[in-house]
mmCIF file of C-alpha atoms in Angstrom:
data_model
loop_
_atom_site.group_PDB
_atom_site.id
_atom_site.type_symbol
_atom_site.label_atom_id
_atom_site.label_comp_id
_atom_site.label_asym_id
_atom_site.label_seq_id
_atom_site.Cartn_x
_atom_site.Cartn_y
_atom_site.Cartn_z
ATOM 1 C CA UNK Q 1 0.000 0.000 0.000
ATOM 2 C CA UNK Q 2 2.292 2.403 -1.479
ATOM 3 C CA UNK Q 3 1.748 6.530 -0.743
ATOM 4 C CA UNK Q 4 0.093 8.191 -3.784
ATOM 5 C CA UNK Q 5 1.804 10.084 -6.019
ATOM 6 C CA UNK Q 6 2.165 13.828 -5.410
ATOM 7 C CA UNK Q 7 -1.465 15.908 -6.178
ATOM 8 C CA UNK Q 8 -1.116 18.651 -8.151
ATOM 9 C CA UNK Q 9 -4.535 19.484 -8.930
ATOM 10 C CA UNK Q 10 -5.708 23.082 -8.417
ATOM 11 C CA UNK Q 11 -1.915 24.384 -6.970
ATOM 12 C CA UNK Q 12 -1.407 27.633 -7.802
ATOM 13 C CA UNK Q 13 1.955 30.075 -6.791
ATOM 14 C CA UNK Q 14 2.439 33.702 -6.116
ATOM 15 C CA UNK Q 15 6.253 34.625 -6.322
ATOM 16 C CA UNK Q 16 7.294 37.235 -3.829
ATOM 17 C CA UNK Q 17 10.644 38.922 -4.607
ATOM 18 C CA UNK Q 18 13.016 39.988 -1.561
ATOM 19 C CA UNK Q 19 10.839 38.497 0.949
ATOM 20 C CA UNK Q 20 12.672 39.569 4.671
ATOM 21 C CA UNK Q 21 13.207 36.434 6.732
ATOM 22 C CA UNK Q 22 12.917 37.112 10.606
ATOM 23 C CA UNK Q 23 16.266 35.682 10.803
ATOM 24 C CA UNK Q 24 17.357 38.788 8.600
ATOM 25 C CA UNK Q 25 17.917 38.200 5.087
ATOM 26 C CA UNK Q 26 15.929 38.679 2.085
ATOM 27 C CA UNK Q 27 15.190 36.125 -0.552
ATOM 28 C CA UNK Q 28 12.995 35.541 -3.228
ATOM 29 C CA UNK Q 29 10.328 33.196 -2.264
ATOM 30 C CA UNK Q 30 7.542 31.564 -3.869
ATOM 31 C CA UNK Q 31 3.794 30.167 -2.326
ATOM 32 C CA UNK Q 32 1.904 27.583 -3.104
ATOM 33 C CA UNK Q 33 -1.775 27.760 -2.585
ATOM 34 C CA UNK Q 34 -5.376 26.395 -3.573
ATOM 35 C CA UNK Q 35 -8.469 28.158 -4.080
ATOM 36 C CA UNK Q 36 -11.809 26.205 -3.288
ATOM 37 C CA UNK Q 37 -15.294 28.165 -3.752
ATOM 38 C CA UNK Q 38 -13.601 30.864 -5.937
ATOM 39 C CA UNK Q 39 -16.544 32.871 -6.129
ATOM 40 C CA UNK Q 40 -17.704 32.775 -2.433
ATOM 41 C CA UNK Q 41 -17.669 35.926 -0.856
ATOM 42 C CA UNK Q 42 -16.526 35.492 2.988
ATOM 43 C CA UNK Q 43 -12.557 33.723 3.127
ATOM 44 C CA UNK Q 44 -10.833 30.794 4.926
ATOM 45 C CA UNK Q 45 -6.821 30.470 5.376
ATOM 46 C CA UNK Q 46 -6.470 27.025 5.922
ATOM 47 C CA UNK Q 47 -2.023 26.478 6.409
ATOM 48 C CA UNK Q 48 -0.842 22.974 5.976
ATOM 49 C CA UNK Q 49 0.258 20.984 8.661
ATOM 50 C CA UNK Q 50 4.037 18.865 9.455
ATOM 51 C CA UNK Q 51 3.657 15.662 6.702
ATOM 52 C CA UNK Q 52 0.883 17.574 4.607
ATOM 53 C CA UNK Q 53 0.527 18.817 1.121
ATOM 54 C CA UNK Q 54 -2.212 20.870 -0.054
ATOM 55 C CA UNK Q 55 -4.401 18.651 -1.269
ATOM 56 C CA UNK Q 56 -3.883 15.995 1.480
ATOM 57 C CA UNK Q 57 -5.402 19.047 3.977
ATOM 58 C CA UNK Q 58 -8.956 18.915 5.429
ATOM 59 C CA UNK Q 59 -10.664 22.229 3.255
ATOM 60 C CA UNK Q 60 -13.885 21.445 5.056
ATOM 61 C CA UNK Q 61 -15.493 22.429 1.582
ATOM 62 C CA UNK Q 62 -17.964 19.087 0.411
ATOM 63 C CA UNK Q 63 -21.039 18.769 0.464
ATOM 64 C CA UNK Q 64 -22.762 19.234 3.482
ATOM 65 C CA UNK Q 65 -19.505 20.598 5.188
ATOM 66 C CA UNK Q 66 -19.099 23.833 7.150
ATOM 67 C CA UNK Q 67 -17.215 25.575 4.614
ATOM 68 C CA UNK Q 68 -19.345 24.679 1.410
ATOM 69 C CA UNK Q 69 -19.913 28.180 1.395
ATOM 70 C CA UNK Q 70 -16.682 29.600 1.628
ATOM 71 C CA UNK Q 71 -13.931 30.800 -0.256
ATOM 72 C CA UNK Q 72 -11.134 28.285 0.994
ATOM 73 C CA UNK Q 73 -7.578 28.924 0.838
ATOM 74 C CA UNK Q 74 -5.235 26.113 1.222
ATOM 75 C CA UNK Q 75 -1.749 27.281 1.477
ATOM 76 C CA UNK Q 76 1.638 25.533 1.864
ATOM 77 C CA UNK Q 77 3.841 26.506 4.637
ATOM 78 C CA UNK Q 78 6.962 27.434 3.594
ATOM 79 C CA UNK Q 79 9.488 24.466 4.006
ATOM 80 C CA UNK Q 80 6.410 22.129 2.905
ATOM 81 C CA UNK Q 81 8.560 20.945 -0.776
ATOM 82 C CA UNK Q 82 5.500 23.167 -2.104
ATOM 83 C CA UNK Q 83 5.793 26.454 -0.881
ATOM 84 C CA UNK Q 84 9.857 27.925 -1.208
ATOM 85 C CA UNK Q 85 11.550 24.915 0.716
ATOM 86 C CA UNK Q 86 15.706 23.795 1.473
ATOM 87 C CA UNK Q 87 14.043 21.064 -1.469
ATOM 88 C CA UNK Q 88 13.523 23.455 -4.390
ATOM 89 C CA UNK Q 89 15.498 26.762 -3.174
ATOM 90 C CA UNK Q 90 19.146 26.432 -3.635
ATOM 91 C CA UNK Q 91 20.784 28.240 -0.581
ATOM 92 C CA UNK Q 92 17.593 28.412 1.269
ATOM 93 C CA UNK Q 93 18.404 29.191 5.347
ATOM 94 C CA UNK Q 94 19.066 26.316 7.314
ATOM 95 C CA UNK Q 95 15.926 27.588 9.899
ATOM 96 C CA UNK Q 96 12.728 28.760 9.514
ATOM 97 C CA UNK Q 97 10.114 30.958 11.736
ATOM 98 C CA UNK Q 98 6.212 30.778 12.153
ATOM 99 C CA UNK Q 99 6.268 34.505 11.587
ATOM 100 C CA UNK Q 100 7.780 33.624 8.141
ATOM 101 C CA UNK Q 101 4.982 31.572 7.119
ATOM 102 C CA UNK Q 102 2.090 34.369 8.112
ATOM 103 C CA UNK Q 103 4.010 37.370 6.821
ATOM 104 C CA UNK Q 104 3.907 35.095 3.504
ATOM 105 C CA UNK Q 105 0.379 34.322 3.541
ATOM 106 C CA UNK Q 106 0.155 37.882 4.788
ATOM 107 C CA UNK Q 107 1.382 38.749 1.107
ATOM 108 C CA UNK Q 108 -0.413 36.308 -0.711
ATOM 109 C CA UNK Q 109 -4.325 37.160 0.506
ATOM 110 C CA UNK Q 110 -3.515 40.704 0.543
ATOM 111 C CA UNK Q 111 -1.380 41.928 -2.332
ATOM 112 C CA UNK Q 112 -1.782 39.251 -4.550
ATOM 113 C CA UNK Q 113 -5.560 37.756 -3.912
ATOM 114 C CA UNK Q 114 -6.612 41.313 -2.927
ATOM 115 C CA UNK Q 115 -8.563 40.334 0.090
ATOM 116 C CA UNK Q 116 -8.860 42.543 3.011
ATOM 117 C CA UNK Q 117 -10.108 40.500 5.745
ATOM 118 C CA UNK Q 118 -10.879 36.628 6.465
ATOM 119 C CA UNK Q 119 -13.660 35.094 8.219
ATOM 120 C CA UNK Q 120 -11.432 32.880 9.548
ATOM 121 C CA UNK Q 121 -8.119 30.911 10.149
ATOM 122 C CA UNK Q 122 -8.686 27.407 10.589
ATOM 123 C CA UNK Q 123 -5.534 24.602 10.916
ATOM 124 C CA UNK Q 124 -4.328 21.424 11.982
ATOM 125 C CA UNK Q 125 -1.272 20.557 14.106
ATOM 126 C CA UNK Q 126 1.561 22.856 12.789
ATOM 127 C CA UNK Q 127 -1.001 24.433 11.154
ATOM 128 C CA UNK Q 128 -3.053 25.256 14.475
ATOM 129 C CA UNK Q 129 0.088 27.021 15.506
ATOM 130 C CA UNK Q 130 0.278 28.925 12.578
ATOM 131 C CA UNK Q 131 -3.704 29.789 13.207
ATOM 132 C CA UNK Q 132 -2.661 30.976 16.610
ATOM 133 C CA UNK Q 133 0.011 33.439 14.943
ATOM 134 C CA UNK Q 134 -2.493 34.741 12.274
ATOM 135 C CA UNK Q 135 -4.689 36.274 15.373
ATOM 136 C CA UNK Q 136 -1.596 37.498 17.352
ATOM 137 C CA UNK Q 137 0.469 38.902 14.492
ATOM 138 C CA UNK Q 138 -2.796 40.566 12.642
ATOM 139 C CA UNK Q 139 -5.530 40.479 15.071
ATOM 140 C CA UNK Q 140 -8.009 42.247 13.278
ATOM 141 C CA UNK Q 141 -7.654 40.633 10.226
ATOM 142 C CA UNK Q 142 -9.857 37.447 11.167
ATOM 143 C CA UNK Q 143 -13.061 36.945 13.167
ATOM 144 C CA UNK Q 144 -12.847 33.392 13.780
ATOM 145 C CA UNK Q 145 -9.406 31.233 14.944
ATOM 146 C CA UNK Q 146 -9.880 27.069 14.863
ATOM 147 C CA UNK Q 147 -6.560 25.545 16.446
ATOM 148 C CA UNK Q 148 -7.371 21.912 15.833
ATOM 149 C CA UNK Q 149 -4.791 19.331 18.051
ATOM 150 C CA UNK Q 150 -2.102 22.268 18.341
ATOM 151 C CA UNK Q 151 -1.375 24.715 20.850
ATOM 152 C CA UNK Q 152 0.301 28.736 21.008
ATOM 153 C CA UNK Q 153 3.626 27.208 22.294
ATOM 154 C CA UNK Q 154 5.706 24.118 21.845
ATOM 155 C CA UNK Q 155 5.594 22.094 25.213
ATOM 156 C CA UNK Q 156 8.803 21.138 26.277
ATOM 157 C CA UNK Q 157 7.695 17.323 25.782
ATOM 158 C CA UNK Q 158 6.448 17.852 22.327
ATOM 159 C CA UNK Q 159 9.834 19.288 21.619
ATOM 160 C CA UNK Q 160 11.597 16.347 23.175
ATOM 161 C CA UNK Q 161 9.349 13.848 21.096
ATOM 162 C CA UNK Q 162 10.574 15.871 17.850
ATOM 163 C CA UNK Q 163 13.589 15.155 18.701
ATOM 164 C CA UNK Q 164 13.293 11.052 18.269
ATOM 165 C CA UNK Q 165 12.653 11.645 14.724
ATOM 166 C CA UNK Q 166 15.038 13.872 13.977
ATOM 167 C CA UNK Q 167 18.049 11.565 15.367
ATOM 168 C CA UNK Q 168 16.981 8.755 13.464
ATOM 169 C CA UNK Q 169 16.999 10.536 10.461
ATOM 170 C CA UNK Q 170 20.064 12.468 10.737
ATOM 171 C CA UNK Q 171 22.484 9.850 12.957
ATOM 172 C CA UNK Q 172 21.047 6.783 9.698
ATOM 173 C CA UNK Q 173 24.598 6.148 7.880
ATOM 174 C CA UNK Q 174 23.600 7.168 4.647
ATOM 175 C CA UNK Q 175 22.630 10.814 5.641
ATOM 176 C CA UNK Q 176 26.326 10.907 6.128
ATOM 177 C CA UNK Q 177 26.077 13.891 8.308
ATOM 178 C CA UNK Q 178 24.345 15.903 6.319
ATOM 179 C CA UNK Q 179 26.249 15.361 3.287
ATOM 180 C CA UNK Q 180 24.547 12.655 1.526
ATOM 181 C CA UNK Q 181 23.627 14.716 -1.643
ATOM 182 C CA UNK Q 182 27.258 15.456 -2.306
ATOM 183 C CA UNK Q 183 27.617 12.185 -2.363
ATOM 184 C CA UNK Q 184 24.972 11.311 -4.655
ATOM 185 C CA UNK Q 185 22.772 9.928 -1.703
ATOM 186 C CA UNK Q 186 19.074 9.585 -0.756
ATOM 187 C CA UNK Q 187 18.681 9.046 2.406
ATOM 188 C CA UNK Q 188 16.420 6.098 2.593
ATOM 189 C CA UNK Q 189 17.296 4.261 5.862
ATOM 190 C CA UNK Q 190 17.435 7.439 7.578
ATOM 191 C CA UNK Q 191 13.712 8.492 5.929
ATOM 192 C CA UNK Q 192 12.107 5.138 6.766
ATOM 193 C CA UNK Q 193 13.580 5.442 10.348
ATOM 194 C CA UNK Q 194 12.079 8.659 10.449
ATOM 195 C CA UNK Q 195 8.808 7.251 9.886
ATOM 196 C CA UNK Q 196 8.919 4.366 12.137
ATOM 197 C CA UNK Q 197 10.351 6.804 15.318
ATOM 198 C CA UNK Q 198 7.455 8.886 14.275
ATOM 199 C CA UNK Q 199 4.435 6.222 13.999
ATOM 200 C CA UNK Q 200 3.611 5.598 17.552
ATOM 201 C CA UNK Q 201 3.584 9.073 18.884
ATOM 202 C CA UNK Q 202 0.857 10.102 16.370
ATOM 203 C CA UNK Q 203 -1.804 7.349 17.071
ATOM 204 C CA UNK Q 204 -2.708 6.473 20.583
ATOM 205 C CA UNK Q 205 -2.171 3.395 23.297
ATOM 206 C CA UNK Q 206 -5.840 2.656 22.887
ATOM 207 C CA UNK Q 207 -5.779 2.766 18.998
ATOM 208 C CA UNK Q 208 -3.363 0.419 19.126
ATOM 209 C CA UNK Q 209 -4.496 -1.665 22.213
ATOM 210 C CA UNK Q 210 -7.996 -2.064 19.920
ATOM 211 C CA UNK Q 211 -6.153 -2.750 17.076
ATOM 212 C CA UNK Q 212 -7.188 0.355 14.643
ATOM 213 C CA UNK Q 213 -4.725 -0.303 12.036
ATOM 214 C CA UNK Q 214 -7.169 -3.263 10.703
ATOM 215 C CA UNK Q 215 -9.960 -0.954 10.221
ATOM 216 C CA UNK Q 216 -7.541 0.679 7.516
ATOM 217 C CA UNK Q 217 -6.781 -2.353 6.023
ATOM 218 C CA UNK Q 218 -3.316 -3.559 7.273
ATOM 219 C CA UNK Q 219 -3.243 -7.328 8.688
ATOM 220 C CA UNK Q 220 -0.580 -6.522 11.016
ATOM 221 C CA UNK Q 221 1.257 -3.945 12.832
ATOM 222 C CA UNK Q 222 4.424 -4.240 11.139
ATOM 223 C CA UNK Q 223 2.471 -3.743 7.668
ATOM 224 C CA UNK Q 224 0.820 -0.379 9.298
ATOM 225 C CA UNK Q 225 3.954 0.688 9.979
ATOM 226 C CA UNK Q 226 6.008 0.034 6.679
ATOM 227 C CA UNK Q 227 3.231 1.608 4.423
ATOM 228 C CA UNK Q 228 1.628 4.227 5.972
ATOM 229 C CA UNK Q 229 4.808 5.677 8.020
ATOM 230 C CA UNK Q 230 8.169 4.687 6.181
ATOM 231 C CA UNK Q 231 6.825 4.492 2.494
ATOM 232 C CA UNK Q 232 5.367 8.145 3.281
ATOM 233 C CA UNK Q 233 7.786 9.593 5.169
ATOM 234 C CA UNK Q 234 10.315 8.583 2.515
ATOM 235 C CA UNK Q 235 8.779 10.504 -0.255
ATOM 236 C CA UNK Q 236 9.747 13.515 1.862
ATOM 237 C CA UNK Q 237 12.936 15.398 1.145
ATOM 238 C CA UNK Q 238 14.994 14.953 4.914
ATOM 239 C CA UNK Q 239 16.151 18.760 4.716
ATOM 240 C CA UNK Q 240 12.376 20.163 4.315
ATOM 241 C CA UNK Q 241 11.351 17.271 7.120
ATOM 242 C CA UNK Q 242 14.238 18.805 9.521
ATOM 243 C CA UNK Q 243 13.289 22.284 8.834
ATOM 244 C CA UNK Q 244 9.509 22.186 9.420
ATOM 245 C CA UNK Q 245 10.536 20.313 12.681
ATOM 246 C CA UNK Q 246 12.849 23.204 13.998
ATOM 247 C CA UNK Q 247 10.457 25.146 13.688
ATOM 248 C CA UNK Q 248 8.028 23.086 15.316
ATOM 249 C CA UNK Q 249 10.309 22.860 18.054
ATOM 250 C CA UNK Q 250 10.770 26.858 18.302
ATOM 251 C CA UNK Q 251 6.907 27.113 17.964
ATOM 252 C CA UNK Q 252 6.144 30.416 20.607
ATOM 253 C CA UNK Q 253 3.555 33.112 20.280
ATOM 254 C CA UNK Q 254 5.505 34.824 22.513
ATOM 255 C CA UNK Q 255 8.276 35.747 19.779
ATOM 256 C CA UNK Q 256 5.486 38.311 18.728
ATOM 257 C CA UNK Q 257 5.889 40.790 21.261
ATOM 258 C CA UNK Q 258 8.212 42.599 22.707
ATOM 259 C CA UNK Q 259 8.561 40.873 25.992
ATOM 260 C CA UNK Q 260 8.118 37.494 24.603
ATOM 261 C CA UNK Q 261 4.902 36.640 27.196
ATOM 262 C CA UNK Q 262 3.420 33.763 25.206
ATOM 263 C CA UNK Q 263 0.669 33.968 27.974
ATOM 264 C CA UNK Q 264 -0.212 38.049 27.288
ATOM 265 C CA UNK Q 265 0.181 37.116 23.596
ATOM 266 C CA UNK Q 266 -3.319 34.699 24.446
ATOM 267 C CA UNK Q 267 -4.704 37.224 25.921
ATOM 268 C CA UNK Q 268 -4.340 39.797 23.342
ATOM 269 C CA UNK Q 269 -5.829 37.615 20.483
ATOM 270 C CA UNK Q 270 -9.129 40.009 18.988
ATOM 271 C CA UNK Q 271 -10.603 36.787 17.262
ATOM 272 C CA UNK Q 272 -13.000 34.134 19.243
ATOM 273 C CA UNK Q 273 -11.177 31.127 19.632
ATOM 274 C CA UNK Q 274 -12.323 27.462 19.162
ATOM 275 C CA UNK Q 275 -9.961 25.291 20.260
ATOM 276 C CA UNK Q 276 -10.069 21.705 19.085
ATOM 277 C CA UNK Q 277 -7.902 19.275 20.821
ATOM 278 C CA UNK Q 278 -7.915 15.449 21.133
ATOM 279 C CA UNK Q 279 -8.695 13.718 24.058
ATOM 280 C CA UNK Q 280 -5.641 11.187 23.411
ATOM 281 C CA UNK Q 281 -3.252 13.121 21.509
ATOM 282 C CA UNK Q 282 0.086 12.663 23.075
ATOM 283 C CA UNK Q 283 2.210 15.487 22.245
ATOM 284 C CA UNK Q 284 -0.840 17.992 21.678
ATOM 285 C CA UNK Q 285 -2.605 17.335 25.032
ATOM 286 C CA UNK Q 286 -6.106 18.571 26.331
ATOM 287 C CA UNK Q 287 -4.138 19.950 29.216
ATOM 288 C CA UNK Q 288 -2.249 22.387 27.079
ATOM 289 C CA UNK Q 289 -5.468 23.453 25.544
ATOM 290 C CA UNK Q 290 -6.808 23.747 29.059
ATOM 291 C CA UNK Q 291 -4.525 25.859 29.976
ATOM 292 C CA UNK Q 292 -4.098 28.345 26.913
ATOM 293 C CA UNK Q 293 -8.199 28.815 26.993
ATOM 294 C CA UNK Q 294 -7.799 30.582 30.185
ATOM 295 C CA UNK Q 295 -6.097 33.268 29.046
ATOM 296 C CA UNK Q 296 -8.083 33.522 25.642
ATOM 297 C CA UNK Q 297 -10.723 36.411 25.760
ATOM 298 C CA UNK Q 298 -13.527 34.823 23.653
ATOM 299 C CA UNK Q 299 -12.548 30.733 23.388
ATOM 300 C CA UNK Q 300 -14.842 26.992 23.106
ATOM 301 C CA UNK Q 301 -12.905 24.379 24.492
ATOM 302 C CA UNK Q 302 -14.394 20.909 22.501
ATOM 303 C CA UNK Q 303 -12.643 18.072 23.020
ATOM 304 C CA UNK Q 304 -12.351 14.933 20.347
ATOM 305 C CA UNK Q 305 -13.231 12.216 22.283
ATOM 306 C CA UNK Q 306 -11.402 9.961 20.124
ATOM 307 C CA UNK Q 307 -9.179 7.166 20.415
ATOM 308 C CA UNK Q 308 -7.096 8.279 17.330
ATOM 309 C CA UNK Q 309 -4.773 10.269 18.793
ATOM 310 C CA UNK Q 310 -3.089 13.181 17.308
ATOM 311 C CA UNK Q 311 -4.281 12.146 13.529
ATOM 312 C CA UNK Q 312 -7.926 12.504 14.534
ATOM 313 C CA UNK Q 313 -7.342 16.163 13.950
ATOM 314 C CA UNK Q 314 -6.164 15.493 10.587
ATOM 315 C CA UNK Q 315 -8.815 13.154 8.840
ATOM 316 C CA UNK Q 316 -7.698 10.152 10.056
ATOM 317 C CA UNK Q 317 -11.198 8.989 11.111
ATOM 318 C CA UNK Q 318 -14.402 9.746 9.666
ATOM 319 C CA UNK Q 319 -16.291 9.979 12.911
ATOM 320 C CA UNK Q 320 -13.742 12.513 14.349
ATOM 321 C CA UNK Q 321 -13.843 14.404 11.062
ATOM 322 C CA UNK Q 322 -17.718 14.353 11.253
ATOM 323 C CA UNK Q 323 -17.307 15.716 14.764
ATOM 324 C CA UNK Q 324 -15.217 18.354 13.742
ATOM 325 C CA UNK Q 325 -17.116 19.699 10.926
ATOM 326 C CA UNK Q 326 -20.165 20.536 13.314
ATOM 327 C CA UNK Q 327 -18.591 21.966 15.763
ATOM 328 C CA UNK Q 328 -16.975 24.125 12.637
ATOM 329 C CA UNK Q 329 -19.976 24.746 11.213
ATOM 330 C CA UNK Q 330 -21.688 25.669 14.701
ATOM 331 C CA UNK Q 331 -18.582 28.035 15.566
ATOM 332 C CA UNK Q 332 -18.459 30.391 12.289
ATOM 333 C CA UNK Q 333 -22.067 29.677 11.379
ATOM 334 C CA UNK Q 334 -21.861 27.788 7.587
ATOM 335 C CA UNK Q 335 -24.743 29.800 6.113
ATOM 336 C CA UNK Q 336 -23.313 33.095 6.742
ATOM 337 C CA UNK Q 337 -20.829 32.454 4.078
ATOM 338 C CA UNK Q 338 -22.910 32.814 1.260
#
């Protein structure tokens, strides 16, 4: 059960010359984006998430779904392999900030699409966190924010679980320290460890404990793991994997103020908040969410009482995604779109 091939369909890219990095240099940069609902008249920024592509994101946009009546955009993070990334950008900076990826977008709905305000920002995972720095870095931009199994700030045990993956992938002996593709290398053993190192965390005890994997049509375990974690994982280009992860890792509202309060950064977020964690997600906990909510000025706190861990923000489970889309729809109210 091999990955699919990479989806094209619909990807569109806005080049932005001299684009100023936080880090401090300029650099052309390019963005890759999708447009669902083109001629809807309220918007939706939906960012990608770590391990997603643009048309492997949830745009909420079928039938019956809350944003059927929405303009959607779906747009690539930078480091994604869509979006400018160490994989397509020759001499492309060795780290990456969140407040890269919104100033980007920033560009992209405003200059480019020409739009002047968004209903809402809506993401998954890395995505959430990006959601979370749309409504502190522009807070009058959106109305509506929908962090879905994410959180304002890295947790210092979702950065130590990052950094499992990333030592299997760069200590594997044919990353050769970083200097595989001057040797002509890919990778692979270091990819597929990736993958493996990775599996668990995302899924949950109790998903495995009831033996999930079989609903999705793997007879074992070991299957589960080679095709939907190693064969995917090696498709991905190990530079734009370690990239996205830093900044994972460095993931803090904080960074935009002054005094680098992640905390008074909650509290000064304009738009209401629904904040969508899952009950079993083990690097994105409830807790977290608990926590942040407190300091948010107009937040829902509904938890996915799931058993699919982190993915069950993703799509992973039809239920969950069912789940999700009402309490979407509910949130931002699906007819006021049209």
């Amino acid at each position: 059960m091999s990955p699919p091939p990479y989806d094209s369909t619909g990807v569109e890219h806005y080049d932005i010359p001299s684009f100023k990095l936080v880090s401090g240099p300029s650099i052309d940069i390019r963005v890759a984006y999708r447009c669902f609902n083109r001629s809807a008249q309220k918007t939706v920024c939906i960012p990608t998430c770590y391990g997603g592509r643009i048309n492997t994101t949830l745009p909420f946009t079928g039938e019956e779904q809350a944003l059927r009546a929405y303009r959607v955009i779906v747009v690539a993070m930078l480091g994604n392999g869509e979006s400018s990334s160490p994989s397509n950008h020759p001499g492309f900076p060795k780290d990456l900030d969140y407040r890269d990826c919104i100033n980007a977008q920033y560009q992209l709905l405003t200059k480019h699409l020409g739009f002047k305000e968004l209903e809402a920002v809506i993401g998954f995972s890395m995505g959430g966190q990006q959601a979370y720095h749309w409504a502190s870095m522009y807070p009058k931009f959106m109305k509506y924010v929908v962090p879905i199994c994410s959180s304002a700030k890295t947790s210092i045990h979702n950065y130590a679980f990052i950094e499992g993956p990333k030592a299997a992938l760069t200590n594997s002996i044919d990353y050769e320290d970083g200097a595989y593709r001057t040797k002509g290398i890919r990778p692979t053993r270091g990819l597929r460890a990736f993958g493996r190192t990775y599996c668990a965390w995302a899924m949950s005890a109790p998903w495995f404990r009831e033996r999930q994997f079989e609903r999705m049509g793997f007879s074992n375990v070991e299957d589960f793991i080679k095709s939907k974690w190693e064969d995917m994982f090696e498709t991905w280009d190990p530079e734009d994997l370690l990239i996205l992860a830093r900044m994972w890792q460095a993931g803090d509202i904080g960074k935009t103020r002054d005094d680098g309060d992640y905390l008074k950064a909650l509290e000064a977020i304009e738009a209401k908040v629904l904040v969508m964690p899952s009950r079993t997600d083990t690097y994105f906990p409830p807790e977290d969410s608990e926590t942040e909510i407190k300091h948010l000025k107009h937040a829902e706190l509904a938890v996915i009482e799931t058993v699919w861990g982190h993915m069950a923000g993703g799509g992973a489970n039809d239920d969950d995604t069912l789940w999700m889309n009402d309490k979407i729809a509910k949130f931002i109210g699906s007819q006021s779109g049209s």
